[in-house]
Amino acid sequence: MLRVLAGFTIVLGLFSCAKKGSDTQPVPDESLDTSGFWLGAGESFLVKPTWKLPLICCDDGEQEVTLEFLKGDSSVPQTVVINEFHPRMPKMGHGTDESTQSFEATDQPNVLKVTGIYFNMEGEPGGWVVTMIVTVDGVTDSIELPLPRVGS
């Protein structure tokens, strides 16, 4: 089943999100690029993090990430609210000081920027993760994103 929204042809059922009992097969849309997107735990949204690289720890610099969201059916949402954003190192049992973080809107309703992130130690790819709880068009879901290497 195809749906046109915001100039994109959207394929329902992308990432195996098709409704159960559907007897139609999704047709791949080659023009829709969902590479780099991660699927929320409840499959209600996708998010593509774009980090300002390189990621540096300690007092060497403020880090930021731009987050692009899509709904679970890959359509563009009208509202996105980040309820929780927790950078942390699960193996070390700690996270960052979240009091310096701020959330900024962009000119697109499905893109938000998080600034003021300071990592307090180095970490190999996946050593740091960000756990988020996000509400996309009224549906709340969670996700854990592994980070690339955080150096010094």
PDB file of C-alpha atoms in Angstrom:
ATOM      1  CA  MET A   1       0.000   0.000   0.000  1.00  0.00           C
ATOM      2  CA  LEU A   2       1.483   3.352  -0.980  1.00  0.00           C
ATOM      3  CA  ARG A   3       0.868   6.697   0.645  1.00  0.00           C
ATOM      4  CA  VAL A   4       2.117  10.104  -0.499  1.00  0.00           C
ATOM      5  CA  LEU A   5       3.137  12.501   2.270  1.00  0.00           C
ATOM      6  CA  ALA A   6       5.326  15.598   2.169  1.00  0.00           C
ATOM      7  CA  GLY A   7       6.484  14.859  -1.361  1.00  0.00           C
ATOM      8  CA  PHE A   8       7.725  11.363  -0.579  1.00  0.00           C
ATOM      9  CA  THR A   9       6.275   8.074  -1.664  1.00  0.00           C
ATOM     10  CA  ILE A  10       6.069   6.057   1.502  1.00  0.00           C
ATOM     11  CA  VAL A  11       5.899   2.288   1.647  1.00  0.00           C
ATOM     12  CA  LEU A  12       3.836   0.974   4.543  1.00  0.00           C
ATOM     13  CA  GLY A  13       5.393  -2.102   5.970  1.00  0.00           C
ATOM     14  CA  LEU A  14       8.978  -0.889   5.596  1.00  0.00           C
ATOM     15  CA  PHE A  15      11.204  -2.572   8.199  1.00  0.00           C
ATOM     16  CA  SER A  16       8.576  -5.315   8.672  1.00  0.00           C
ATOM     17  CA  CYS A  17       6.073  -2.887  10.177  1.00  0.00           C
ATOM     18  CA  ALA A  18       3.225  -4.107   7.977  1.00  0.00           C
ATOM     19  CA  LYS A  19      -0.021  -4.684   9.802  1.00  0.00           C
ATOM     20  CA  LYS A  20      -0.710  -8.316  10.585  1.00  0.00           C
ATOM     21  CA  GLY A  21      -3.231  -9.974   8.362  1.00  0.00           C
ATOM     22  CA  SER A  22      -2.350  -7.825   5.373  1.00  0.00           C
ATOM     23  CA  ASP A  23      -2.546  -9.808   2.158  1.00  0.00           C
ATOM     24  CA  THR A  24      -0.653  -7.231   0.106  1.00  0.00           C
ATOM     25  CA  GLN A  25       3.099  -7.208  -0.259  1.00  0.00           C
ATOM     26  CA  PRO A  26       4.941  -3.905   0.176  1.00  0.00           C
ATOM     27  CA  VAL A  27       6.613  -2.584  -2.959  1.00  0.00           C
ATOM     28  CA  PRO A  28      10.121  -1.236  -2.280  1.00  0.00           C
ATOM     29  CA  ASP A  29      10.471   2.486  -2.956  1.00  0.00           C
ATOM     30  CA  GLU A  30      13.975   3.056  -4.265  1.00  0.00           C
ATOM     31  CA  SER A  31      13.672   6.850  -3.803  1.00  0.00           C
ATOM     32  CA  LEU A  32      13.199   6.619  -0.013  1.00  0.00           C
ATOM     33  CA  ASP A  33      16.563   6.452   1.743  1.00  0.00           C
ATOM     34  CA  THR A  34      16.203   5.064   5.264  1.00  0.00           C
ATOM     35  CA  SER A  35      19.871   4.119   5.628  1.00  0.00           C
ATOM     36  CA  GLY A  36      21.293   5.242   8.932  1.00  0.00           C
ATOM     37  CA  PHE A  37      17.895   5.120  10.665  1.00  0.00           C
ATOM     38  CA  TRP A  38      17.345   3.061  13.836  1.00  0.00           C
ATOM     39  CA  LEU A  39      13.965   1.553  14.748  1.00  0.00           C
ATOM     40  CA  GLY A  40      12.432   2.294  18.170  1.00  0.00           C
ATOM     41  CA  ALA A  41      11.782  -0.604  20.563  1.00  0.00           C
ATOM     42  CA  GLY A  42       8.025  -0.488  19.938  1.00  0.00           C
ATOM     43  CA  GLU A  43       8.552   0.131  16.191  1.00  0.00           C
ATOM     44  CA  SER A  44       6.564   3.393  16.347  1.00  0.00           C
ATOM     45  CA  PHE A  45       9.410   5.595  15.088  1.00  0.00           C
ATOM     46  CA  LEU A  46      12.744   5.647  13.268  1.00  0.00           C
ATOM     47  CA  VAL A  47      15.593   8.001  14.166  1.00  0.00           C
ATOM     48  CA  LYS A  48      18.746   8.954  12.303  1.00  0.00           C
ATOM     49  CA  PRO A  49      21.441  10.443  14.541  1.00  0.00           C
ATOM     50  CA  THR A  50      24.063  12.672  12.907  1.00  0.00           C
ATOM     51  CA  TRP A  51      26.862  13.424  15.362  1.00  0.00           C
ATOM     52  CA  LYS A  52      29.206  16.370  14.981  1.00  0.00           C
ATOM     53  CA  LEU A  53      32.455  14.414  14.594  1.00  0.00           C
ATOM     54  CA  PRO A  54      34.921  13.696  15.988  1.00  0.00           C
ATOM     55  CA  LEU A  55      33.390  12.913  19.362  1.00  0.00           C
ATOM     56  CA  ILE A  56      35.805  14.114  22.037  1.00  0.00           C
ATOM     57  CA  CYS A  57      35.734  13.424  25.746  1.00  0.00           C
ATOM     58  CA  CYS A  58      36.526  15.369  28.829  1.00  0.00           C
ATOM     59  CA  ASP A  59      36.860  19.150  28.845  1.00  0.00           C
ATOM     60  CA  ASP A  60      37.919  19.324  25.193  1.00  0.00           C
ATOM     61  CA  GLY A  61      34.597  20.261  23.739  1.00  0.00           C
ATOM     62  CA  GLU A  62      30.873  20.391  23.634  1.00  0.00           C
ATOM     63  CA  GLN A  63      29.296  17.693  21.481  1.00  0.00           C
ATOM     64  CA  GLU A  64      26.035  17.825  19.553  1.00  0.00           C
ATOM     65  CA  VAL A  65      23.768  15.521  17.609  1.00  0.00           C
ATOM     66  CA  THR A  66      21.039  16.205  15.078  1.00  0.00           C
ATOM     67  CA  LEU A  67      18.174  13.713  15.229  1.00  0.00           C
ATOM     68  CA  GLU A  68      15.871  13.140  12.261  1.00  0.00           C
ATOM     69  CA  PHE A  69      12.668  11.247  13.090  1.00  0.00           C
ATOM     70  CA  LEU A  70      10.184   9.312  10.960  1.00  0.00           C
ATOM     71  CA  LYS A  71       7.062   7.490  12.064  1.00  0.00           C
ATOM     72  CA  GLY A  72       7.143   3.690  12.094  1.00  0.00           C
ATOM     73  CA  ASP A  73       5.587   3.606   8.621  1.00  0.00           C
ATOM     74  CA  SER A  74       8.410   5.923   7.409  1.00  0.00           C
ATOM     75  CA  SER A  75       6.148   8.958   7.034  1.00  0.00           C
ATOM     76  CA  VAL A  76       7.171  12.381   8.334  1.00  0.00           C
ATOM     77  CA  PRO A  77       5.673  13.168  11.763  1.00  0.00           C
ATOM     78  CA  GLN A  78       4.110  16.519  12.664  1.00  0.00           C
ATOM     79  CA  THR A  79       5.382  16.579  16.271  1.00  0.00           C
ATOM     80  CA  VAL A  80       8.391  15.114  18.041  1.00  0.00           C
ATOM     81  CA  VAL A  81       9.109  15.501  21.761  1.00  0.00           C
ATOM     82  CA  ILE A  82      12.272  14.112  23.362  1.00  0.00           C
ATOM     83  CA  ASN A  83      11.138  13.192  26.876  1.00  0.00           C
ATOM     84  CA  GLU A  84      14.460  11.713  28.023  1.00  0.00           C
ATOM     85  CA  PHE A  85      17.982  11.754  26.547  1.00  0.00           C
ATOM     86  CA  HIS A  86      20.617   9.842  28.547  1.00  0.00           C
ATOM     87  CA  PRO A  87      24.185   9.380  27.220  1.00  0.00           C
ATOM     88  CA  ARG A  88      25.761   6.639  29.316  1.00  0.00           C
ATOM     89  CA  MET A  89      28.423   3.922  29.500  1.00  0.00           C
ATOM     90  CA  PRO A  90      26.585   0.747  30.585  1.00  0.00           C
ATOM     91  CA  LYS A  91      29.771  -1.244  31.290  1.00  0.00           C
ATOM     92  CA  MET A  92      31.182   1.535  33.468  1.00  0.00           C
ATOM     93  CA  GLY A  93      27.899   2.286  35.255  1.00  0.00           C
ATOM     94  CA  HIS A  94      27.812   6.036  34.641  1.00  0.00           C
ATOM     95  CA  GLY A  95      26.637   8.669  32.205  1.00  0.00           C
ATOM     96  CA  THR A  96      27.216  12.320  31.424  1.00  0.00           C
ATOM     97  CA  ASP A  97      26.200  15.443  33.297  1.00  0.00           C
ATOM     98  CA  GLU A  98      22.830  16.045  31.628  1.00  0.00           C
ATOM     99  CA  SER A  99      22.338  19.502  33.169  1.00  0.00           C
ATOM    100  CA  THR A 100      24.298  21.096  30.296  1.00  0.00           C
ATOM    101  CA  GLN A 101      22.138  19.584  27.539  1.00  0.00           C
ATOM    102  CA  SER A 102      19.655  21.636  25.564  1.00  0.00           C
ATOM    103  CA  PHE A 103      17.150  20.674  22.889  1.00  0.00           C
ATOM    104  CA  GLU A 104      16.707  22.895  19.855  1.00  0.00           C
ATOM    105  CA  ALA A 105      14.004  22.898  17.229  1.00  0.00           C
ATOM    106  CA  THR A 106      14.937  23.228  13.571  1.00  0.00           C
ATOM    107  CA  ASP A 107      12.960  24.454  10.589  1.00  0.00           C
ATOM    108  CA  GLN A 108      11.646  20.897  10.134  1.00  0.00           C
ATOM    109  CA  PRO A 109       9.165  19.474  12.677  1.00  0.00           C
ATOM    110  CA  ASN A 110      10.806  16.024  12.525  1.00  0.00           C
ATOM    111  CA  VAL A 111      14.400  17.214  13.151  1.00  0.00           C
ATOM    112  CA  LEU A 112      15.749  18.224  16.569  1.00  0.00           C
ATOM    113  CA  LYS A 113      19.243  19.097  17.765  1.00  0.00           C
ATOM    114  CA  VAL A 114      20.725  18.216  21.157  1.00  0.00           C
ATOM    115  CA  THR A 115      23.670  20.355  22.255  1.00  0.00           C
ATOM    116  CA  GLY A 116      25.714  20.666  25.431  1.00  0.00           C
ATOM    117  CA  ILE A 117      26.747  17.007  25.589  1.00  0.00           C
ATOM    118  CA  TYR A 118      30.055  16.447  27.407  1.00  0.00           C
ATOM    119  CA  PHE A 119      31.512  12.933  27.558  1.00  0.00           C
ATOM    120  CA  ASN A 120      33.591  12.360  30.699  1.00  0.00           C
ATOM    121  CA  MET A 121      35.792   9.562  29.327  1.00  0.00           C
ATOM    122  CA  GLU A 122      36.858   7.858  26.101  1.00  0.00           C
ATOM    123  CA  GLY A 123      34.983   4.883  24.708  1.00  0.00           C
ATOM    124  CA  GLU A 124      35.246   2.506  21.771  1.00  0.00           C
ATOM    125  CA  PRO A 125      32.326   2.202  19.310  1.00  0.00           C
ATOM    126  CA  GLY A 126      29.286   1.063  21.302  1.00  0.00           C
ATOM    127  CA  GLY A 127      30.962   1.805  24.653  1.00  0.00           C
ATOM    128  CA  TRP A 128      28.776   4.885  24.928  1.00  0.00           C
ATOM    129  CA  VAL A 129      25.050   4.644  24.204  1.00  0.00           C
ATOM    130  CA  VAL A 130      22.195   7.142  24.249  1.00  0.00           C
ATOM    131  CA  THR A 131      18.904   5.963  25.707  1.00  0.00           C
ATOM    132  CA  MET A 132      15.945   8.077  24.625  1.00  0.00           C
ATOM    133  CA  ILE A 133      12.230   8.166  25.333  1.00  0.00           C
ATOM    134  CA  VAL A 134      10.487  10.024  22.538  1.00  0.00           C
ATOM    135  CA  THR A 135       6.877  10.911  21.702  1.00  0.00           C
ATOM    136  CA  VAL A 136       6.225  11.018  17.954  1.00  0.00           C
ATOM    137  CA  ASP A 137       2.773  12.243  16.917  1.00  0.00           C
ATOM    138  CA  GLY A 138       1.397  11.298  20.345  1.00  0.00           C
ATOM    139  CA  VAL A 139       2.942   7.803  20.543  1.00  0.00           C
ATOM    140  CA  THR A 140       5.703   7.274  23.132  1.00  0.00           C
ATOM    141  CA  ASP A 141       8.497   4.776  22.484  1.00  0.00           C
ATOM    142  CA  SER A 142      12.125   4.216  23.491  1.00  0.00           C
ATOM    143  CA  ILE A 143      15.418   3.459  21.797  1.00  0.00           C
ATOM    144  CA  GLU A 144      19.050   2.832  22.692  1.00  0.00           C
ATOM    145  CA  LEU A 145      21.614   4.079  20.163  1.00  0.00           C
ATOM    146  CA  PRO A 146      25.270   2.994  20.212  1.00  0.00           C
ATOM    147  CA  LEU A 147      27.729   5.829  19.602  1.00  0.00           C
ATOM    148  CA  PRO A 148      30.818   5.827  17.427  1.00  0.00           C
ATOM    149  CA  ARG A 149      34.215   6.075  19.128  1.00  0.00           C
ATOM    150  CA  VAL A 150      34.625   8.836  21.713  1.00  0.00           C
ATOM    151  CA  GLY A 151      38.286   9.908  21.796  1.00  0.00           C
ATOM    152  CA  SER A 152      40.434  12.458  23.530  1.00  0.00           C
TER     153      SER A 152
END
